[in-house]
XYZ file of C-alpha atoms in Angstrom:
581
model
C -0.026 0.005 0.102
C 1.043 3.584 -0.398
C 2.048 5.820 2.629
C 2.394 9.419 2.370
C 2.826 12.395 4.827
C 3.188 16.173 4.688
C 6.579 17.186 6.135
C 7.512 20.323 4.412
C 10.493 21.163 6.686
C 12.020 17.796 6.579
C 15.105 16.823 4.610
C 14.463 13.191 4.920
C 11.425 11.018 5.852
C 11.692 7.347 6.718
C 8.745 4.982 7.016
C 8.865 2.424 9.842
C 6.503 -0.319 9.129
C 6.308 -3.409 10.952
C 9.843 -3.253 12.119
C 11.186 -2.396 8.595
C 12.636 0.897 7.497
C 12.005 2.401 4.156
C 12.960 5.864 2.812
C 10.261 7.955 1.377
C 10.588 10.229 -1.660
C 9.416 13.704 -2.366
C 6.188 13.862 -4.377
C 6.687 15.955 -7.379
C 3.275 16.929 -7.715
C 2.651 18.273 -4.142
C 5.120 20.487 -2.530
C 6.081 19.215 1.072
C 4.668 15.835 0.677
C 6.544 12.455 0.901
C 5.511 9.003 -0.320
C 6.247 5.542 -0.631
C 5.203 1.918 -0.954
C 5.146 -0.864 1.667
C 3.333 -4.259 2.380
C 1.034 -3.652 5.123
C -2.251 -5.361 6.099
C -5.034 -4.157 8.591
C -3.520 -3.573 11.870
C 0.172 -3.344 10.708
C 1.936 -0.844 13.041
C 3.805 2.214 11.348
C 5.242 5.659 11.853
C 7.367 8.277 10.366
C 10.802 9.480 11.328
C 11.709 12.984 10.121
C 15.383 13.491 9.543
C 17.134 11.919 12.644
C 14.296 12.282 15.018
C 12.253 9.628 16.787
C 9.345 7.612 15.042
C 6.241 9.537 15.252
C 2.553 8.539 14.651
C 0.944 9.427 11.318
C -0.787 12.923 11.585
C -3.821 11.158 9.515
C -3.718 7.985 11.660
C -6.882 6.175 11.568
C -5.979 4.060 14.630
C -3.809 4.457 17.710
C -3.944 1.182 19.556
C -1.326 2.291 22.191
C -2.336 5.826 22.672
C -1.497 9.051 21.023
C 2.352 8.586 21.587
C 2.320 5.039 20.073
C 2.664 3.772 16.561
C -0.259 4.066 14.070
C -2.037 1.134 12.763
C -3.350 0.527 9.407
C -7.065 0.427 9.057
C -8.935 -1.120 6.051
C -12.089 0.698 5.992
C -13.810 -1.870 3.615
C -13.290 -4.791 6.134
C -16.340 -3.685 8.237
C -19.597 -5.096 6.673
C -22.350 -2.550 7.361
C -25.673 -4.309 8.339
C -28.209 -1.484 7.925
C -28.998 0.485 4.795
C -29.293 4.070 5.864
C -31.043 7.011 3.847
C -30.011 9.513 6.534
C -32.004 11.723 8.677
C -32.281 15.568 8.352
C -32.014 18.058 11.123
C -35.549 19.665 10.862
C -37.958 18.054 13.380
C -35.039 16.427 15.110
C -34.601 15.831 18.958
C -30.895 15.542 19.948
C -29.260 13.679 22.903
C -25.811 14.802 23.864
C -23.931 11.542 25.113
C -20.533 10.977 26.539
C -19.280 7.428 25.795
C -17.174 7.313 28.897
C -19.833 7.953 31.377
C -23.121 6.911 29.603
C -22.400 3.552 30.984
C -19.932 2.342 33.909
C -18.230 0.269 31.089
C -17.455 3.471 29.202
C -17.179 1.788 25.781
C -18.988 2.314 22.439
C -20.152 -1.088 22.546
C -21.765 -0.706 26.029
C -23.283 2.545 24.958
C -24.766 0.856 21.764
C -26.381 -1.752 24.193
C -28.390 1.271 25.651
C -29.492 2.976 22.549
C -32.900 1.190 22.712
C -33.674 3.488 25.624
C -33.133 6.443 23.277
C -35.315 5.137 20.518
C -38.178 4.360 22.852
C -37.838 7.905 24.395
C -38.389 9.337 20.949
C -34.854 10.806 20.308
C -33.962 11.141 16.730
C -30.226 12.035 16.801
C -27.445 10.886 19.220
C -24.742 13.509 19.461
C -21.502 11.914 20.662
C -19.123 14.045 22.527
C -15.559 13.790 21.067
C -14.087 10.344 20.459
C -10.537 11.268 19.140
C -7.804 9.677 21.192
C -6.133 11.522 24.150
C -3.629 10.240 26.741
C -4.958 7.985 29.586
C -8.397 6.277 29.458
C -10.959 8.810 30.848
C -11.610 12.338 29.923
C -14.062 14.610 28.346
C -12.589 14.308 25.005
C -11.792 17.941 24.119
C -8.067 17.405 24.670
C -7.876 14.970 21.578
C -4.722 15.003 19.519
C -5.325 12.403 16.604
C -8.137 13.905 14.821
C -8.708 11.010 12.402
C -8.769 8.149 14.826
C -11.188 6.741 17.696
C -10.096 6.482 21.288
C -8.869 3.009 21.825
C -10.388 2.574 25.300
C -13.773 3.365 23.740
C -13.310 0.362 21.416
C -11.251 1.961 18.386
C -12.676 2.490 14.786
C -14.719 -0.643 14.454
C -16.490 -0.118 17.713
C -17.713 3.307 16.465
C -18.967 1.554 13.154
C -20.845 -0.861 15.346
C -22.358 1.954 17.372
C -23.422 3.846 14.318
C -24.829 0.544 12.633
C -26.852 -0.246 15.829
C -28.127 3.372 16.011
C -29.279 3.451 12.315
C -30.917 0.040 12.961
C -33.281 1.895 15.553
C -33.720 4.815 13.357
C -31.258 7.068 15.209
C -28.829 9.391 13.264
C -25.479 9.883 14.824
C -23.810 13.282 15.243
C -19.921 13.509 16.330
C -18.613 16.639 18.107
C -15.160 17.514 16.654
C -12.588 19.832 17.912
C -10.780 21.831 15.182
C -9.835 24.987 17.264
C -6.961 23.304 19.413
C -5.351 20.164 20.256
C -4.701 18.605 23.825
C -1.677 19.636 25.789
C -0.183 16.117 25.721
C 0.565 13.815 22.764
C 0.223 16.442 20.026
C 3.039 15.622 17.450
C 1.597 17.861 14.656
C 4.224 20.679 15.058
C 6.953 18.235 14.447
C 5.500 17.709 10.896
C 4.728 21.188 9.747
C 3.272 24.623 10.549
C -0.075 23.286 11.934
C -0.066 26.152 14.574
C 0.594 29.738 14.286
C 1.522 32.560 16.644
C -0.267 35.047 14.418
C -3.417 34.417 16.597
C -3.728 33.127 20.263
C -6.393 31.265 21.859
C -7.397 30.212 25.456
C -5.488 27.065 24.772
C -2.243 28.548 23.228
C -1.137 29.008 19.721
C -3.935 28.986 17.294
C -4.475 26.257 14.435
C -2.981 27.817 11.322
C -5.948 28.579 9.053
C -4.410 31.699 7.373
C -0.705 31.967 7.678
C 1.965 30.168 5.420
C 1.217 26.563 5.129
C -2.440 26.976 5.923
C -3.690 25.339 2.528
C -2.456 21.963 3.813
C -3.703 22.669 7.460
C -7.273 23.406 6.133
C -7.114 20.369 3.902
C -6.112 18.258 6.900
C -9.224 19.480 8.979
C -11.605 19.190 6.073
C -10.445 15.789 5.202
C -10.791 14.638 8.720
C -14.329 15.816 8.858
C -15.198 14.172 5.575
C -13.554 10.939 6.745
C -15.900 10.911 9.919
C -18.999 11.405 7.524
C -17.854 9.037 4.808
C -16.193 6.107 6.549
C -18.100 5.974 9.742
C -21.591 6.912 8.104
C -22.243 9.676 10.633
C -25.037 12.013 9.977
C -23.485 15.305 11.071
C -20.703 16.983 13.106
C -20.782 19.464 15.909
C -17.995 21.905 15.684
C -16.550 23.030 18.967
C -15.999 26.714 19.765
C -15.939 27.942 15.951
C -15.330 31.518 17.409
C -11.631 30.366 18.183
C -11.110 29.374 14.569
C -9.296 32.650 13.673
C -9.125 32.977 9.894
C -8.598 36.362 7.725
C -8.664 34.735 4.401
C -11.309 35.814 1.917
C -12.951 32.446 1.931
C -13.296 31.405 5.711
C -12.430 27.879 6.720
C -15.925 27.105 7.755
C -17.333 28.188 4.350
C -14.788 25.846 2.702
C -15.861 23.065 5.058
C -19.563 23.605 4.632
C -19.103 23.492 0.802
C -17.125 20.358 1.166
C -19.780 18.609 3.322
C -22.718 19.668 1.078
C -20.685 18.179 -1.847
C -20.203 14.855 -0.007
C -23.932 14.834 0.956
C -24.827 14.925 -2.892
C -22.185 12.383 -3.552
C -23.431 9.836 -1.018
C -27.001 10.568 -1.403
C -28.070 11.355 2.110
C -28.230 14.577 4.122
C -25.258 15.642 6.079
C -24.989 18.799 8.421
C -22.757 20.682 10.507
C -23.609 22.278 13.928
C -21.593 25.165 15.222
C -20.920 26.091 18.855
C -20.346 29.706 18.952
C -21.043 32.649 21.322
C -20.806 35.425 18.871
C -24.451 35.730 18.074
C -23.626 36.251 14.611
C -26.212 34.964 12.080
C -23.619 34.742 9.354
C -22.588 31.240 10.523
C -25.976 29.860 9.633
C -26.769 31.977 6.717
C -26.387 30.045 3.429
C -23.268 30.532 1.281
C -25.408 31.800 -1.441
C -26.376 34.807 0.791
C -22.780 35.503 1.707
C -22.893 33.306 4.838
C -20.747 30.665 6.020
C -23.306 27.919 5.303
C -23.407 25.932 8.528
C -26.568 24.237 9.199
C -27.278 25.062 12.900
C -25.697 26.417 15.976
C -26.087 25.953 19.749
C -28.101 28.800 21.215
C -26.615 29.599 24.741
C -28.810 32.723 25.103
C -31.878 30.529 25.529
C -30.024 28.380 27.974
C -28.864 31.340 30.037
C -32.389 32.914 30.076
C -33.928 29.774 31.013
C -31.424 28.952 33.537
C -31.671 32.321 35.524
C -35.529 32.012 35.551
C -35.421 28.577 36.954
C -32.496 29.020 39.553
C -32.261 32.809 40.142
C -28.385 32.652 39.585
C -26.754 35.795 38.440
C -23.077 35.122 38.599
C -20.762 35.563 35.432
C -22.706 35.661 32.141
C -25.880 34.947 33.960
C -25.945 38.491 35.124
C -27.073 39.765 31.728
C -30.076 37.636 31.920
C -30.904 37.734 35.600
C -32.179 41.337 35.736
C -35.451 40.351 33.933
C -35.113 36.685 33.164
C -38.767 36.046 31.943
C -38.315 39.195 29.685
C -34.907 37.452 28.453
C -36.629 34.103 27.979
C -39.496 35.756 25.963
C -36.998 37.557 23.756
C -35.017 34.385 23.003
C -38.292 32.448 22.140
C -39.255 35.091 19.643
C -36.007 36.378 18.224
C -33.579 33.548 18.885
C -30.726 35.802 20.402
C -30.984 37.854 23.575
C -27.834 39.830 22.668
C -28.591 40.999 19.266
C -26.575 44.211 19.444
C -27.458 45.049 22.971
C -25.139 45.818 25.554
C -23.519 43.119 27.657
C -22.659 44.026 31.251
C -20.672 40.693 31.398
C -18.532 41.617 28.316
C -18.602 45.396 28.988
C -19.561 46.008 25.559
C -22.432 45.673 22.956
C -22.734 42.127 21.473
C -24.302 40.266 18.738
C -26.704 41.286 15.843
C -30.399 40.571 15.143
C -31.440 37.344 13.399
C -33.767 37.901 10.313
C -36.651 35.766 11.514
C -38.197 36.012 7.938
C -35.061 34.127 6.717
C -33.662 32.148 9.526
C -35.737 28.902 10.445
C -35.953 28.000 14.138
C -34.598 24.550 13.581
C -31.111 26.338 12.981
C -30.843 26.933 16.648
C -30.414 24.362 19.194
C -32.344 24.985 22.602
C -31.280 23.100 25.730
C -31.549 23.513 29.563
C -28.366 21.422 30.226
C -25.296 20.555 28.260
C -21.888 19.082 29.178
C -20.518 22.559 29.312
C -23.322 24.021 31.704
C -23.095 21.117 34.066
C -19.436 20.152 33.911
C -17.955 23.574 34.286
C -19.742 24.117 37.580
C -17.345 23.552 40.569
C -19.159 20.244 41.627
C -20.820 19.280 38.177
C -24.207 19.524 39.709
C -27.221 19.227 37.536
C -30.519 21.185 37.613
C -32.011 18.067 39.278
C -29.602 18.709 42.421
C -31.423 22.056 43.070
C -34.813 22.075 41.461
C -38.246 20.324 42.298
C -39.609 17.729 39.816
C -42.242 20.340 38.815
C -39.608 22.906 37.782
C -37.652 20.275 35.862
C -40.979 19.430 34.043
C -41.149 23.165 33.208
C -37.651 23.115 31.947
C -38.430 20.230 29.721
C -41.585 21.687 28.578
C -39.829 24.987 27.395
C -37.120 23.029 25.618
C -39.352 20.600 23.778
C -42.006 22.842 22.723
C -39.706 25.933 21.781
C -39.369 26.842 18.136
C -35.763 25.600 18.299
C -34.206 22.075 17.631
C -34.179 20.449 21.149
C -31.224 18.768 22.694
C -31.056 17.005 26.009
C -28.078 16.078 27.975
C -27.718 12.316 28.945
C -29.716 11.435 32.153
C -31.767 14.675 32.255
C -34.646 12.703 30.901
C -35.032 10.972 34.112
C -33.681 13.837 36.514
C -30.490 11.895 37.019
C -29.120 12.167 40.578
C -25.430 11.639 39.440
C -23.467 14.791 38.928
C -21.350 15.202 35.761
C -17.931 16.613 36.893
C -14.580 17.454 34.977
C -12.326 14.521 35.146
C -9.112 13.816 33.256
C -6.524 11.080 33.238
C -3.419 12.734 32.179
C -0.484 10.313 32.179
C 2.029 13.230 32.560
C 2.118 13.727 36.425
C 3.155 17.400 36.096
C 0.231 18.135 33.849
C -2.169 16.308 35.959
C -0.930 18.412 38.856
C -1.189 21.716 36.964
C -4.791 20.946 35.924
C -5.641 20.070 39.548
C -4.141 23.225 41.011
C -5.637 25.335 38.120
C -9.268 24.142 38.507
C -9.185 24.520 42.308
C -7.780 28.114 41.963
C -10.283 29.130 39.224
C -13.325 28.138 41.587
C -11.582 29.417 44.754
C -11.773 32.773 43.006
C -15.479 32.516 42.808
C -15.989 31.474 46.391
C -15.641 27.752 46.464
C -13.341 26.002 49.024
C -10.617 24.226 47.209
C -11.420 21.013 49.133
C -14.878 21.118 47.732
C -13.650 21.161 44.056
C -13.208 17.443 42.763
C -9.783 16.215 41.831
C -9.993 15.692 38.149
C -7.472 12.995 38.129
C -9.159 10.922 40.969
C -10.803 7.897 39.412
C -13.824 8.475 41.782
C -14.571 11.870 39.907
C -15.321 9.872 36.733
C -17.024 7.056 38.526
C -19.441 9.479 40.178
C -20.210 11.095 36.852
C -21.378 7.587 35.281
C -25.189 7.356 34.788
C -26.981 5.108 37.262
C -29.152 3.076 35.252
C -31.219 1.769 38.018
C -32.617 5.347 38.589
C -35.349 5.334 35.795
C -37.130 2.474 37.590
C -37.657 4.416 40.813
C -40.887 6.348 41.026
C -39.619 9.897 41.282
C -37.362 9.436 38.261
C -39.914 7.427 36.274
C -42.424 10.285 36.438
C -39.950 12.867 35.017
C -38.970 10.288 32.279
C -42.606 9.732 31.336
C -43.088 13.511 31.085
C -40.198 13.762 28.645
C -41.576 10.846 26.660
C -44.943 12.537 26.428
C -43.473 15.807 25.252
C -41.371 14.336 22.631
C -44.393 12.506 21.418
C -46.420 15.621 21.215
C -43.630 17.382 19.334
C -43.836 14.570 16.928
C -47.561 14.543 16.554
C -48.308 18.381 16.566
C -47.176 20.034 13.352
C -47.157 23.413 15.021
C -44.401 22.359 17.363
C -41.825 21.728 14.504
C -43.087 24.835 12.496
C -39.577 26.502 11.509
C -41.212 30.059 11.395
C -39.670 31.859 14.385
C -41.919 34.906 13.808
C -45.149 32.720 14.549
C -44.102 32.415 18.247
C -46.172 34.805 20.561
C -45.093 35.291 24.141
C -46.801 36.639 27.281
C -45.433 36.677 30.835
C -45.579 37.901 34.356
C -42.262 38.510 35.858
C -43.657 39.044 39.366
C -45.908 36.064 39.349
C -43.324 33.943 37.598
C -45.332 32.597 34.729
C -44.887 32.445 30.955
C -47.250 31.344 28.167
C -46.497 31.268 24.378
C -48.371 30.380 21.270
C -47.208 28.317 18.245
C -50.161 27.921 15.796
C -52.962 26.184 17.699
C -50.596 24.937 20.412
C -50.519 26.850 23.738
C -47.766 26.207 26.297
C -47.907 27.704 29.788
C -45.256 27.124 32.759
C -45.526 28.381 36.400
C -42.255 28.835 37.964
C -43.925 30.217 41.166
C -45.185 28.341 44.082
C -48.671 29.727 44.075
C -51.508 29.022 41.595
C -51.084 31.383 38.526
C -54.078 32.956 36.726
C -53.063 33.027 32.895
C -55.262 34.625 30.485
C -55.283 32.420 27.162
C -58.369 33.917 25.553
C -61.848 32.768 25.243
C -61.577 30.128 22.478
C -62.247 26.582 23.728
C -59.121 24.718 24.602
C -58.100 21.072 25.084
C -55.456 19.927 27.362
C -52.811 17.815 25.630
C -50.451 17.076 28.481
C -50.205 18.438 31.990
C -47.554 17.896 34.874
C -50.266 18.290 37.498
C -54.068 17.757 36.932
C -55.521 21.118 35.620
C -58.723 22.194 33.763
C -58.925 23.854 30.493
C -59.773 27.485 30.747
C -63.485 28.378 31.295
C -65.703 30.785 29.600
C -63.469 33.624 31.008
C -60.331 32.270 29.157
C -58.194 32.068 32.206
C -56.006 29.067 33.071
C -55.481 28.115 36.585
C -52.174 26.629 36.701
C -50.772 25.180 39.948
C -47.456 26.104 41.270
C -44.280 24.709 39.853
C -46.124 23.182 36.956
C -46.792 23.228 33.219
C -49.474 22.476 30.614
C -49.751 22.159 26.812
C -52.962 22.806 25.173
C -54.649 23.029 21.871
C -56.656 26.053 21.128
C -57.652 26.091 17.435
């Protein structure tokens, strides 16, 4: 087979394959590329030595059996026999479920997670969003410190396990989305700088030097990232990618990297004959990310909407620290604004940033499904000092209200694993750094960070303690308990309503009409013929819904439809969905 590698600064490149050394030759057609032939079957170990340096793994390695610092292994992509024909599943009308392989089950493997996918299909989930699965040092971690962007973490099961997971998901009608990180690589096991200018000091990020998207050599770096994205979608039959922190992809070129990536993904979708999509994580509140390329946008298909989360979180909890401060002044007004306009910060002043932020969405042109709405995510739970979920602080009734707002809002809803049964387990920050000095630095840094916000250092879990990860694993006995089973049934009913009521998947953001009472702590909104009301207060709320007859479709607590006066009497910490044609 042919081996090739981009190493523009090397004078010599040697392939080490199965213990034999072979000098590679320069590719006359591609500057900086080296190539050569060697006999190698599936599983053969290999690496590249640059000049007189050590043997390093392939930057485009498809498998790292011994971790990021070990040799790469050849993967025959045709070896796996797909069992399930799959036409694909589009994003409009979806309900996503964010899942971390290492804590979804105690085993922490893709095969163990696949065995639990029936739960999601029965719940009514349509798309599973896997947190990053690229290799990182050690066994357990969040995945955002990955360093081999074309491979699958071996402790999760490696590439064939991911294919088995996707096959099982598709068998159940579930699409699969993968979270990928292009904005930085982890602090340990990253060998890319040895091969070429993958990073640049032209820009800086919170994680150090920026990925080189616009400096000399950036053509090949961009091709490396685009190729990785297409490989996930093509070779593993994934349905979409979630792009981590795209606001940290600094690119001054006329054609932005994300525009190039979205064009390549759309081309691949046409080639394979099934829908593929890209979801951005961004806090810039810039509609250009999700505007089509034909309209001078970047062409991404959707984005996470943290503004909706922050408004909902402050309304539910009353928290006002950090970025929540912008929303906590009038949380119901903030929630109403996001429900009708998508963004809260749409050119308004942000006290947290001490400047104006964002720009308005054109509701006539941006469909609601392009924004993802959620009450909890890995970030919003795991980046709290103790990884506490909403279920650690809120009553079941308030959790039901949160679910109702997420699952009936005009956005594409997303759940974080376990929230559907009000999981009692936290989801904490954990890492398994093999470098003791790095592990100690992470431990100290995390404790100092939260100590600055009033937490005692002893109360911040040690990321490197195996117990931190173990505490974060879902407890699959919980859904059988009465208090959890009731919340799970409510999620199931709401998802079924979303599927059965066309108004709840209507993409028209402008069609949502909201009323609220900040002091009484209730909010109600209309989407077509569907009326949704939540009461976050403890007392019964009198909510005027109009004189037209209404039918209760689902209610957390027993409630009567409004009488002749059109006023709904909604119990405290409760919610209801009605039809009012």
